[in-house]
């Protein structure tokens, strides 16, 4: 048994602990002594105070009440108005996962209900919110995790051993440095390699969906990168340019942990599966398959915002709200027990949107900052939020008046739900006539995931969901789940709004709708997100109006006659002003800033701004450049 576990056991009565294992950075103690399971909590608290680690006490599997009886007991104990759904037992870990419509009621005041369950059944209960919209993807992910319980238990123990069993590299003289394997001077394929004395950590491993050549992927075929040496992968958020390549790592043999928030895990899985589908549909070979995604899922370790976790002997991370999309995180990285603190913003937003609260700016310590610059150029000032919302509603209103259909291509996650909330607000306040708002396939699935994690949403939406006034459940939102339904939406003679992926018209249902709706001048097309160079979306807003599409063996010509709009103020990214304001509020101030995730000219303009305004050393690295932090 590892030394930290030995030390912990020295502080507890002899013989009460039957087994002690790691679950990642957490330490789980098992006891066969049912009294100690209940009474020992105080003693465990004392040990937690000494070691400053998360230590949990659970019943040894041999003393658990049999699941069938335990289930009956649990239903007796939990108050009825909690509305319990599924109850799943994980006997390997002595945990029972209970779904409830009202988790607060199921948990009880200060966990009183959970304590009662433990006392009566010896199971450790975890309460999960039952999503109001059924989400097939969440259910599938849970099945994968459930079926692999034993394997996951072993994996998590191995992760703990790597964290606690001391240094294996110990090249004391090495610098702490970050290398940019993608996403420097560009938007797409974000990938950073963090090297410390002891650790090799990948932060984001994305793909550039606007490209189809080798440059779509992070640059991993370089001497300084060795997949076998990677200790951990961290994914800031679910967008493909940050998460799209992760399953490929598993295809090539990576079997280490992937740290994410729970919504990021679910949404990125959905986007990756969709990516495989889109590749196959266009006759291309995807670089990973569903089995690789499954392997990735078994290796994800889910963290909440503000949950501090060791991931290697000398790296400790904390996720903080980034305000960009559901579950998006800024990653605070504490290196070498006080040696250095790095904040990676991922993609960030610094105003309150309908969907999310703004990014966090207060940290205990901070020396270096890696920040995005999608809208970092000196002219990248977005219109005010309220103006952008008004513009969107106005366009919808006008299109409805001339009996047209409005197509809003979206990235699926983020803008889609923001647009839904803006339209919901306009309709429920009477500002907009009640018309059907069709939510196509994947957008609907991702919306369902949003409703499963209200704790990651804005205070306003969260409160509405808690008060049974869930805006996503409005009756004018209608799901489009198949090609047949899609055709019906197109053919039906009624004004409506259609929200469909992809946002840049690089494939997916939005292109299908465009082909059918594009020639009618009564219809409208509203882009609400960033449009990368070369994409169909960018070409349309640049004025191109005639396109040819390959359809099986035929070529179809489409003339674009519908009204084209690009509403800018709804971006999930901070604009130039917000980035400045973010830095002004950022506390403490970093001594070094590294600007990434933007067209190179924009990153450079942001650098000049930061240097002039904040007198802080600022670097705009190129891909494959390495920046020394310590
Ligand atoms: Zn993003």
Coordinates of C-alpha atoms and ligand atoms in Angstrom, one line a residue:
X1 CA 0.0 0.0 0.0
X2 CA 1.3 3.5 -0.9
X3 CA 2.8 5.7 1.7
X4 CA 0.0 8.3 2.0
X5 CA -2.5 5.5 2.7
X6 CA -0.2 4.0 5.3
X7 CA 0.1 7.4 7.0
X8 CA -3.6 7.9 7.0
X9 CA -4.3 4.5 8.5
X10 CA -1.9 5.3 11.4
X11 CA -4.4 8.0 12.5
X12 CA -7.4 5.6 12.6
X13 CA -8.3 2.8 15.0
X14 CA -6.5 -0.4 14.1
X15 CA -8.3 -3.0 12.1
X16 CA -11.4 -1.0 11.1
X17 CA -10.3 -0.3 7.5
X18 CA -10.6 -3.4 5.4
X19 CA -9.4 -1.8 2.1
X20 CA -8.1 1.6 0.9
X21 CA -7.8 2.6 -2.7
X22 CA -7.6 5.7 -4.8
X23 CA -10.3 7.1 -7.0
X24 CA -8.1 9.5 -8.9
X25 CA -6.9 12.1 -6.4
X26 CA -9.5 11.0 -3.8
X27 CA -8.8 8.3 -1.2
X28 CA -11.6 5.8 -0.4
X29 CA -11.5 3.8 2.8
X30 CA -13.7 0.7 3.1
X31 CA -14.8 -0.7 6.5
X32 CA -16.7 -3.8 7.5
X33 CA -17.5 -2.2 10.8
X34 CA -21.0 -0.8 10.4
X35 CA -20.7 1.3 13.6
X36 CA -17.5 2.9 12.4
X37 CA -19.2 3.6 9.0
X38 CA -21.6 5.9 10.9
X39 CA -19.7 7.0 14.0
X40 CA -16.3 7.1 12.3
X41 CA -17.2 10.2 10.2
X42 CA -15.7 12.6 12.9
X43 CA -12.4 10.7 12.9
X44 CA -12.3 10.8 9.1
X45 CA -12.9 14.6 9.3
X46 CA -9.8 14.9 11.5
X47 CA -7.7 13.0 9.0
X48 CA -8.9 15.2 6.2
X49 CA -7.8 18.2 8.2
X50 CA -4.3 16.7 8.6
X51 CA -3.8 15.5 5.0
X52 CA -5.8 18.1 3.2
X53 CA -7.1 15.4 0.7
X54 CA -10.5 14.3 0.0
X55 CA -11.0 11.1 2.0
X56 CA -14.2 9.1 1.9
X57 CA -15.4 6.3 4.1
X58 CA -17.6 3.6 2.5
X59 CA -19.0 0.2 3.6
X60 CA -17.0 -2.8 2.5
X61 CA -19.0 -4.5 -0.3
X62 CA -19.4 -7.6 1.9
X63 CA -21.6 -5.8 4.5
X64 CA -23.9 -4.0 2.1
X65 CA -27.7 -4.6 2.2
X66 CA -28.6 -6.6 -1.0
X67 CA -29.7 -4.1 -3.8
X68 CA -33.3 -5.2 -4.0
X69 CA -33.9 -4.7 -0.3
X70 CA -31.8 -1.5 -0.3
X71 CA -33.9 -0.1 -3.1
X72 CA -37.2 -0.6 -1.1
X73 CA -35.6 1.0 1.9
X74 CA -34.3 4.0 -0.1
X75 CA -37.7 4.6 -1.5
X76 CA -39.1 4.6 2.0
X77 CA -36.5 7.0 3.3
X78 CA -36.5 9.6 0.5
X79 CA -39.5 12.0 0.7
X80 CA -42.0 11.4 -2.1
X81 CA -41.9 14.9 -3.6
X82 CA -38.2 14.3 -4.6
X83 CA -39.7 12.3 -7.4
X84 CA -37.1 9.5 -7.6
X85 CA -36.4 8.0 -11.0
X86 CA -33.7 5.4 -11.7
X87 CA -31.8 3.8 -8.9
X88 CA -28.5 2.2 -10.0
X89 CA -26.2 0.2 -7.7
X90 CA -22.4 0.1 -8.2
X91 CA -21.5 -2.7 -5.9
X92 CA -17.7 -2.5 -6.8
X93 CA -17.6 0.9 -5.1
X94 CA -20.5 0.5 -2.6
X95 CA -22.2 3.5 -4.3
X96 CA -25.9 3.8 -5.3
X97 CA -26.8 6.5 -7.8
X98 CA -30.3 7.9 -7.3
X99 CA -32.0 10.0 -9.9
X100 CA -34.4 12.6 -8.6
X101 CA -36.4 15.4 -10.1
X102 CA -35.7 17.5 -7.0
X103 CA -32.2 16.6 -5.8
X104 CA -32.3 19.0 -2.9
X105 CA -35.2 17.2 -1.4
X106 CA -33.5 13.8 -2.0
X107 CA -30.3 15.0 -0.3
X108 CA -32.1 16.6 2.7
X109 CA -30.9 19.3 5.0
X110 CA -27.1 19.0 5.3
X111 CA -27.3 15.6 3.7
X112 CA -29.7 14.2 6.4
X113 CA -31.5 11.9 3.9
X114 CA -28.2 10.6 2.5
X115 CA -26.9 9.9 6.1
X116 CA -30.1 8.0 6.8
X117 CA -29.7 5.9 3.7
X118 CA -26.1 5.0 4.8
X119 CA -27.2 4.2 8.3
X120 CA -30.0 1.8 7.1
X121 CA -28.5 0.2 4.0
X122 CA -24.8 0.9 4.3
X123 CA -24.7 2.1 0.7
X124 CA -23.2 5.5 -0.1
X125 CA -25.9 7.4 -2.0
X126 CA -25.2 9.9 -4.7
X127 CA -28.1 12.0 -6.0
X128 CA -28.3 13.0 -9.7
X129 CA -30.8 15.4 -11.3
X130 CA -33.3 13.7 -13.5
X131 CA -33.2 15.6 -16.8
X132 CA -36.6 17.0 -17.8
X133 CA -35.9 16.2 -21.5
X134 CA -34.8 12.6 -22.0
X135 CA -31.2 12.6 -23.3
X136 CA -30.2 9.5 -25.2
X137 CA -26.6 10.5 -25.1
X138 CA -26.5 10.8 -21.3
X139 CA -28.2 7.5 -21.0
X140 CA -25.7 5.8 -23.3
X141 CA -22.8 7.4 -21.5
X142 CA -24.1 6.1 -18.2
X143 CA -24.5 2.6 -19.7
X144 CA -20.9 2.6 -20.8
X145 CA -19.7 3.8 -17.4
X146 CA -21.9 1.4 -15.6
X147 CA -20.9 -1.6 -17.6
X148 CA -17.2 -0.8 -17.1
X149 CA -17.4 -0.3 -13.3
X150 CA -14.6 -2.7 -12.5
X151 CA -12.3 -1.5 -15.2
X152 CA -12.9 2.1 -14.1
X153 CA -12.2 1.3 -10.5
X154 CA -8.8 -0.1 -11.5
X155 CA -8.1 2.8 -13.7
X156 CA -8.9 5.4 -11.0
X157 CA -6.6 3.6 -8.6
X158 CA -3.8 3.7 -11.1
X159 CA -4.3 7.4 -11.5
X160 CA -4.0 7.8 -7.8
X161 CA -0.8 5.8 -7.7
X162 CA 0.7 8.1 -10.3
X163 CA -0.3 11.2 -8.2
X164 CA 0.8 9.9 -4.8
X165 CA 3.6 7.4 -5.4
X166 CA 6.2 10.1 -5.9
X167 CA 8.3 11.4 -8.7
X168 CA 9.4 9.2 -11.5
X169 CA 11.1 11.8 -13.7
X170 CA 12.6 14.3 -11.3
X171 CA 14.7 16.1 -13.8
X172 CA 15.2 18.9 -11.3
X173 CA 16.8 21.4 -13.6
X174 CA 14.1 21.3 -16.3
X175 CA 12.1 24.4 -17.0
X176 CA 8.4 24.7 -16.7
X177 CA 7.3 25.4 -20.2
X178 CA 4.3 25.4 -22.6
X179 CA 4.6 24.3 -26.2
X180 CA 1.9 25.1 -28.8
X181 CA 1.0 22.1 -30.9
X182 CA -2.0 23.9 -32.5
X183 CA -4.2 26.9 -32.0
X184 CA -1.4 29.5 -31.9
X185 CA -2.0 32.3 -34.4
X186 CA -5.2 30.5 -35.6
X187 CA -8.7 29.5 -34.5
X188 CA -8.9 25.7 -34.6
X189 CA -7.0 22.6 -33.3
X190 CA -6.1 24.1 -29.9
X191 CA -3.5 22.0 -28.2
X192 CA -0.9 23.0 -25.6
X193 CA 1.8 20.7 -24.1
X194 CA 2.6 21.7 -20.5
X195 CA 5.9 20.3 -19.3
X196 CA 7.0 20.6 -15.7
X197 CA 9.9 18.9 -13.9
X198 CA 7.7 15.8 -13.3
X199 CA 4.7 16.0 -15.7
X200 CA 3.6 16.1 -19.3
X201 CA 0.1 17.4 -19.6
X202 CA -2.0 18.2 -22.7
X203 CA -4.4 21.0 -22.4
X204 CA -7.1 20.8 -25.2
X205 CA -6.6 18.5 -28.2
X206 CA -8.8 20.0 -30.9
X207 CA -9.3 19.7 -34.6
X208 CA -9.8 22.5 -37.2
X209 CA -13.1 21.6 -38.7
X210 CA -12.7 24.1 -41.5
X211 CA -9.8 22.1 -43.0
X212 CA -9.6 18.6 -44.5
X213 CA -5.8 18.1 -44.7
X214 CA -3.2 17.1 -42.1
X215 CA -3.4 20.7 -40.8
X216 CA -6.8 20.0 -39.4
X217 CA -5.0 18.1 -36.5
X218 CA -2.6 19.2 -33.8
X219 CA 1.1 18.8 -34.6
X220 CA 2.0 15.7 -32.7
X221 CA 4.7 14.1 -35.0
X222 CA 7.5 16.1 -33.4
X223 CA 10.4 14.9 -31.2
X224 CA 9.3 16.8 -28.1
X225 CA 5.9 15.0 -28.1
X226 CA 5.6 11.4 -26.9
X227 CA 2.1 10.1 -26.3
X228 CA 3.5 7.4 -23.9
X229 CA 4.8 10.2 -21.7
X230 CA 1.5 12.1 -21.3
X231 CA 0.3 11.9 -17.7
X232 CA -3.1 13.7 -18.2
X233 CA -5.3 15.4 -20.7
X234 CA -7.4 18.5 -19.8
X235 CA -10.3 19.6 -22.0
X236 CA -11.5 23.2 -21.4
X237 CA -14.8 22.8 -23.2
X238 CA -16.7 20.6 -25.7
X239 CA -16.2 22.5 -29.0
X240 CA -14.5 20.4 -31.5
X241 CA -11.6 22.8 -31.9
X242 CA -10.7 22.0 -28.3
X243 CA -11.9 18.4 -27.9
X244 CA -12.2 16.9 -31.3
X245 CA -8.9 15.0 -31.4
X246 CA -9.1 13.4 -27.9
X247 CA -10.6 10.0 -29.1
X248 CA -7.7 9.8 -31.6
X249 CA -5.3 9.8 -28.7
X250 CA -7.0 6.7 -27.5
X251 CA -6.9 5.1 -30.9
X252 CA -3.1 5.6 -30.7
X253 CA -2.9 3.9 -27.3
X254 CA -3.3 6.7 -24.7
X255 CA -4.9 5.3 -21.6
X256 CA -4.5 8.1 -19.1
X257 CA -7.1 10.4 -17.6
X258 CA -9.1 13.1 -19.4
X259 CA -10.2 15.9 -17.0
X260 CA -13.5 17.6 -17.9
X261 CA -16.7 18.9 -16.4
X262 CA -19.7 16.6 -16.6
X263 CA -21.5 18.7 -19.3
X264 CA -18.3 18.9 -21.3
X265 CA -18.0 15.1 -21.2
X266 CA -21.5 14.7 -22.5
X267 CA -21.5 17.4 -25.2
X268 CA -18.1 16.5 -26.6
X269 CA -19.1 12.9 -26.9
X270 CA -22.1 14.0 -28.9
X271 CA -20.1 16.3 -31.1
X272 CA -17.4 13.6 -31.7
X273 CA -20.0 11.0 -32.7
X274 CA -21.6 13.6 -35.0
X275 CA -18.2 14.3 -36.5
X276 CA -17.7 10.6 -37.4
X277 CA -21.2 10.6 -39.0
X278 CA -20.5 13.7 -41.1
X279 CA -17.1 12.3 -42.2
X280 CA -18.7 9.0 -43.2
X281 CA -21.6 10.7 -45.1
X282 CA -19.1 12.6 -47.2
X283 CA -17.2 9.5 -47.9
X284 CA -14.2 10.3 -45.8
X285 CA -12.4 8.1 -43.3
X286 CA -12.7 9.5 -39.8
X287 CA -9.5 9.1 -37.7
X288 CA -11.4 7.4 -34.9
X289 CA -14.5 5.4 -34.3
X290 CA -17.2 5.0 -31.7
X291 CA -15.0 2.4 -29.8
X292 CA -12.3 5.0 -29.4
X293 CA -14.9 7.5 -28.0
X294 CA -16.0 4.7 -25.6
X295 CA -12.5 4.2 -24.4
X296 CA -12.2 8.0 -23.9
X297 CA -15.4 8.0 -21.8
X298 CA -14.0 5.3 -19.5
X299 CA -11.0 7.4 -18.8
X300 CA -12.7 10.8 -18.2
X301 CA -12.6 12.2 -14.7
X302 CA -15.3 14.7 -14.0
X303 CA -14.7 17.8 -11.9
X304 CA -17.0 20.5 -10.8
X305 CA -16.2 24.2 -10.9
X306 CA -13.9 25.2 -8.0
X307 CA -13.0 21.6 -7.2
X308 CA -9.2 21.5 -6.5
X309 CA -7.6 18.3 -7.7
X310 CA -4.1 16.9 -8.0
X311 CA -3.5 15.3 -11.4
X312 CA 0.2 14.5 -11.1
X313 CA 2.8 14.8 -8.2
X314 CA 3.5 18.4 -9.2
X315 CA 0.3 19.7 -11.0
X316 CA -2.9 20.6 -9.3
X317 CA -5.9 22.0 -11.4
X318 CA -9.1 23.8 -10.7
X319 CA -11.9 24.5 -13.3
X320 CA -13.7 27.9 -13.2
X321 CA -16.6 29.1 -15.1
X322 CA -15.5 30.6 -18.4
X323 CA -18.9 31.9 -19.5
X324 CA -18.5 30.6 -23.1
X325 CA -20.7 27.5 -23.4
X326 CA -22.3 25.0 -21.0
X327 CA -19.6 23.5 -18.8
X328 CA -16.8 25.6 -20.4
X329 CA -13.9 26.1 -18.0
X330 CA -10.9 28.3 -17.5
X331 CA -8.2 26.0 -16.1
X332 CA -6.1 27.2 -13.2
X333 CA -2.9 25.2 -13.0
X334 CA -0.9 25.2 -9.8
X335 CA 2.6 23.8 -10.5
X336 CA 5.3 22.5 -8.2
X337 CA 3.7 23.3 -4.8
X338 CA 3.8 27.0 -5.1
X339 CA 6.4 27.3 -7.9
X340 CA 4.1 28.7 -10.5
X341 CA 0.4 29.4 -11.3
X342 CA -0.9 29.4 -14.8
X343 CA -4.4 30.3 -16.0
X344 CA -5.6 29.1 -19.3
X345 CA -8.8 30.8 -20.3
X346 CA -9.9 28.5 -23.0
X347 CA -12.6 30.4 -24.8
X348 CA -14.2 33.0 -22.6
X349 CA -17.1 35.5 -22.3
X350 CA -17.1 38.4 -19.9
X351 CA -20.6 39.6 -20.0
X352 CA -23.7 38.1 -18.5
X353 CA -25.7 36.3 -21.3
X354 CA -29.1 34.7 -21.1
X355 CA -27.5 31.3 -20.8
X356 CA -24.4 31.8 -18.6
X357 CA -22.8 34.0 -16.0
X358 CA -19.6 35.8 -17.0
X359 CA -16.1 34.3 -16.5
X360 CA -14.4 34.3 -13.1
X361 CA -11.7 36.9 -12.4
X362 CA -10.5 36.3 -8.8
X363 CA -7.8 33.8 -8.1
X364 CA -5.5 33.1 -5.2
X365 CA -2.3 33.1 -7.1
X366 CA -1.5 33.8 -10.8
X367 CA 1.8 34.4 -12.6
X368 CA 1.1 33.5 -16.2
X369 CA -2.0 33.8 -18.4
X370 CA -2.8 32.1 -21.7
X371 CA -5.7 33.9 -23.2
X372 CA -7.8 33.6 -26.4
X373 CA -8.1 36.3 -29.0
X374 CA -10.8 35.3 -31.4
X375 CA -12.1 38.9 -31.3
X376 CA -8.9 40.5 -30.1
X377 CA -8.3 42.7 -33.1
X378 CA -8.4 46.4 -32.6
X379 CA -11.7 46.7 -34.7
X380 CA -13.3 43.7 -33.0
X381 CA -15.9 45.6 -31.0
X382 CA -19.1 43.7 -31.0
X383 CA -22.5 45.6 -30.8
X384 CA -24.1 45.7 -27.4
X385 CA -25.9 42.6 -26.4
X386 CA -29.3 44.2 -26.2
X387 CA -28.9 45.7 -29.7
X388 CA -27.9 42.3 -31.1
X389 CA -30.9 40.6 -29.5
X390 CA -33.2 43.3 -30.9
X391 CA -31.6 42.9 -34.3
X392 CA -32.2 39.2 -34.3
X393 CA -35.8 39.5 -33.2
X394 CA -36.4 42.3 -35.8
X395 CA -35.1 40.1 -38.6
X396 CA -37.3 37.2 -37.5
X397 CA -40.3 39.5 -37.2
X398 CA -39.8 40.9 -40.8
X399 CA -39.3 37.4 -42.3
X400 CA -42.5 36.1 -40.6
X401 CA -44.4 39.1 -42.0
X402 CA -43.5 38.2 -45.5
X403 CA -44.3 34.6 -44.6
X404 CA -40.8 33.3 -44.9
X405 CA -38.7 30.9 -42.9
X406 CA -35.7 31.9 -40.9
X407 CA -32.7 29.6 -41.0
X408 CA -30.2 30.0 -38.1
X409 CA -27.1 27.9 -38.6
X410 CA -25.5 27.2 -35.2
X411 CA -22.6 25.4 -33.7
X412 CA -25.1 23.2 -31.8
X413 CA -23.8 24.1 -28.4
X414 CA -23.9 27.6 -26.9
X415 CA -25.3 30.0 -29.5
X416 CA -28.1 27.6 -30.3
X417 CA -29.4 27.6 -26.7
X418 CA -28.7 31.4 -26.4
X419 CA -30.8 32.0 -29.5
X420 CA -33.5 29.7 -28.1
X421 CA -33.6 31.8 -24.9
X422 CA -33.7 35.1 -26.7
X423 CA -36.7 33.9 -28.9
X424 CA -38.4 32.4 -25.8
X425 CA -38.1 35.7 -24.1
X426 CA -39.5 37.6 -27.1
X427 CA -42.5 35.2 -27.5
X428 CA -43.4 34.9 -23.9
X429 CA -43.3 38.7 -23.4
X430 CA -45.5 39.1 -26.5
X431 CA -42.8 41.0 -28.5
X432 CA -42.9 38.3 -31.1
X433 CA -45.8 36.3 -32.6
X434 CA -45.9 32.7 -31.4
X435 CA -44.5 30.7 -34.3
X436 CA -43.0 27.2 -34.3
X437 CA -39.3 27.2 -33.6
X438 CA -37.8 24.0 -35.0
X439 CA -34.8 22.6 -33.2
X440 CA -33.0 20.2 -35.5
X441 CA -31.5 16.9 -34.3
X442 CA -28.3 17.5 -32.6
X443 CA -29.3 20.9 -31.3
X444 CA -32.2 19.3 -29.5
X445 CA -30.0 16.6 -28.0
X446 CA -27.6 19.2 -26.7
X447 CA -30.4 21.3 -25.3
X448 CA -31.5 18.2 -23.4
X449 CA -28.0 18.0 -21.9
X450 CA -28.4 21.7 -20.8
X451 CA -31.5 20.9 -18.9
X452 CA -29.7 18.1 -17.0
X453 CA -27.1 20.6 -15.6
X454 CA -28.8 23.7 -14.3
X455 CA -26.0 24.2 -11.9
X456 CA -23.8 25.2 -14.9
X457 CA -26.3 27.7 -16.3
X458 CA -26.8 31.4 -15.5
X459 CA -28.3 32.2 -12.1
X460 CA -31.4 33.4 -14.0
X461 CA -32.1 30.3 -16.0
X462 CA -31.1 28.1 -13.1
X463 CA -33.7 29.8 -10.8
X464 CA -36.4 29.4 -13.5
X465 CA -35.6 25.7 -13.8
X466 CA -35.7 25.2 -10.0
X467 CA -39.1 26.9 -10.0
X468 CA -40.5 24.6 -12.6
X469 CA -40.5 27.3 -15.3
X470 CA -37.9 25.8 -17.6
X471 CA -37.6 28.0 -20.7
X472 CA -36.4 25.2 -22.8
X473 CA -39.7 23.3 -22.3
X474 CA -41.8 26.0 -24.0
X475 CA -44.4 24.4 -26.3
X476 CA -43.3 26.3 -29.5
X477 CA -39.9 24.6 -29.5
X478 CA -40.4 21.6 -31.7
X479 CA -38.0 18.8 -32.3
X480 CA -36.9 17.7 -35.8
X481 CA -35.5 14.2 -35.5
X482 CA -35.5 12.7 -38.9
X483 CA -35.1 13.5 -42.6
X484 CA -38.8 13.0 -43.1
X485 CA -39.6 15.6 -40.4
X486 CA -37.0 17.9 -42.0
X487 CA -38.8 17.6 -45.3
X488 CA -42.1 18.4 -43.6
X489 CA -40.6 21.6 -42.1
X490 CA -39.4 22.7 -45.5
X491 CA -42.6 21.9 -47.3
X492 CA -45.1 23.1 -44.8
X493 CA -46.5 26.5 -45.8
X494 CA -45.9 28.4 -42.6
X495 CA -43.5 31.0 -41.3
X496 CA -41.1 29.5 -38.8
X497 CA -37.6 29.6 -37.3
X498 CA -35.2 26.7 -37.9
X499 CA -32.2 26.2 -35.7
X500 CA -29.7 23.7 -37.1
X501 CA -26.0 22.7 -37.2
X502 CA -23.4 23.5 -38.4
X503 CA -22.8 27.1 -37.7
X504 CA -20.4 27.9 -40.6
X505 CA -22.4 25.7 -43.1
X506 CA -19.5 23.2 -43.2
X507 CA -22.0 20.3 -43.3
X508 CA -24.9 19.0 -41.2
X509 CA -28.6 19.8 -41.4
X510 CA -28.1 23.6 -41.9
X511 CA -26.6 23.0 -45.4
X512 CA -29.6 20.7 -46.2
X513 CA -32.0 23.4 -45.3
X514 CA -30.1 26.1 -47.2
X515 CA -30.3 24.1 -50.4
X516 CA -34.1 23.9 -50.1
X517 CA -34.8 27.4 -48.7
X518 CA -32.0 29.3 -50.4
X519 CA -33.7 30.3 -53.6
X520 CA -36.8 31.8 -52.1
X521 CA -36.2 35.6 -51.4
X522 CA -38.9 35.6 -48.7
X523 CA -36.8 33.4 -46.5
X524 CA -34.0 34.6 -44.2
X525 CA -30.6 33.3 -43.1
X526 CA -29.0 34.6 -39.9
X527 CA -25.5 33.7 -38.9
X528 CA -24.8 34.2 -35.3
X529 CA -21.3 32.9 -34.8
X530 CA -17.8 33.2 -36.0
X531 CA -17.2 32.2 -39.7
X532 CA -13.8 30.8 -40.5
X533 CA -12.2 31.7 -43.8
X534 CA -13.0 29.3 -46.6
X535 CA -16.2 28.0 -45.1
X536 CA -19.5 28.2 -47.0
X537 CA -20.9 30.6 -44.4
X538 CA -18.0 33.0 -44.8
X539 CA -18.3 32.9 -48.6
X540 CA -22.0 33.7 -48.4
X541 CA -21.6 36.7 -46.1
X542 CA -18.7 37.9 -48.4
X543 CA -21.3 38.1 -51.2
X544 CA -21.0 34.9 -53.2
X545 CA -24.4 33.8 -54.3
X546 CA -24.0 30.8 -56.6
X547 CA -22.9 27.4 -55.3
X548 CA -22.6 23.8 -56.6
X549 CA -23.2 20.9 -54.2
X550 CA -22.3 17.3 -54.9
X551 CA -25.3 15.1 -54.3
X552 CA -24.4 11.4 -54.9
X553 CA -23.1 11.4 -58.4
X554 CA -25.0 14.6 -59.4
X555 CA -24.0 18.2 -59.0
X556 CA -26.7 20.6 -57.8
X557 CA -26.6 24.3 -58.5
X558 CA -28.2 26.6 -55.9
X559 CA -28.7 30.3 -56.2
X560 CA -28.9 32.1 -52.9
X561 CA -31.8 34.6 -53.1
X562 CA -32.8 34.7 -49.4
X563 CA -31.9 37.6 -47.1
X564 CA -28.5 37.1 -45.6
X565 CA -27.7 38.6 -42.1
X566 CA -24.8 38.2 -39.8
X567 CA -25.7 39.3 -36.2
X568 CA -22.5 39.9 -34.5
X569 CA -23.2 40.7 -30.9
X570 CA -24.3 37.2 -29.9
X571 CA -20.9 35.6 -29.9
X572 CA -19.8 33.4 -27.1
X573 CA -16.4 35.0 -27.3
X574 CA -15.3 38.1 -25.5
X575 CA -14.7 41.0 -27.9
X576 CA -11.7 43.4 -27.7
X577 CA -13.4 45.6 -25.0
X578 CA -14.4 42.6 -22.9
X579 CA -10.9 41.1 -23.1
X580 CA -9.5 44.4 -21.8
X581 CA -12.1 44.5 -19.1
X582 CA -11.4 40.9 -18.2
X583 CA -7.7 41.8 -17.7
X584 CA -8.6 44.9 -15.7
X585 CA -10.7 42.8 -13.3
X586 CA -8.3 39.9 -13.2
X587 CA -6.8 39.6 -9.7
X588 CA -4.0 39.0 -9.1
X589 CA -2.4 40.4 -12.3
X590 CA -0.3 38.0 -14.4
X591 CA 3.4 38.8 -15.0
X592 CA 3.3 37.2 -18.4
X593 CA 0.6 36.9 -21.0
X594 CA 0.5 34.5 -23.9
X595 CA -2.1 35.2 -26.6
X596 CA -3.5 32.3 -28.6
X597 CA -6.7 31.2 -30.4
X598 CA -7.0 34.0 -32.9
X599 CA -6.0 35.0 -36.4
X600 CA -2.3 36.0 -36.0
X601 CA -2.9 39.7 -36.8
X602 CA -5.6 39.9 -34.2
X603 CA -3.5 38.1 -31.6
X604 CA -0.7 40.7 -32.3
X605 CA -3.1 43.6 -32.0
X606 CA -4.2 42.3 -28.6
X607 CA -0.6 41.9 -27.6
X608 CA 0.1 45.6 -28.3
X609 CA -3.0 46.6 -26.4
X610 CA -2.1 44.6 -23.4
X611 CA 1.5 45.8 -23.4
X612 CA 0.5 49.5 -23.7
X613 CA -2.4 49.3 -21.3
X614 CA -1.1 47.0 -18.6
X615 CA 2.7 47.1 -19.1
X616 CA 2.8 43.3 -19.1
X617 CA 5.2 41.2 -21.1
X618 CA 3.0 39.6 -23.8
X619 CA 3.9 36.9 -26.2
X620 CA 2.2 35.7 -29.4
X621 CA 3.7 32.3 -30.1
X622 CA 3.6 30.4 -33.3
X623 CA 2.6 26.8 -33.5
X624 CA 5.6 24.6 -32.3
X625 CA 7.1 27.4 -30.3
X626 CA 7.9 26.8 -26.7
X627 CA 7.5 29.4 -24.0
X628 CA 9.4 29.1 -20.7
X629 CA 7.3 29.9 -17.6
X630 CA 9.9 29.3 -14.9
Ligands
LIG1 ZN1 -15.3 27.3 -28.1

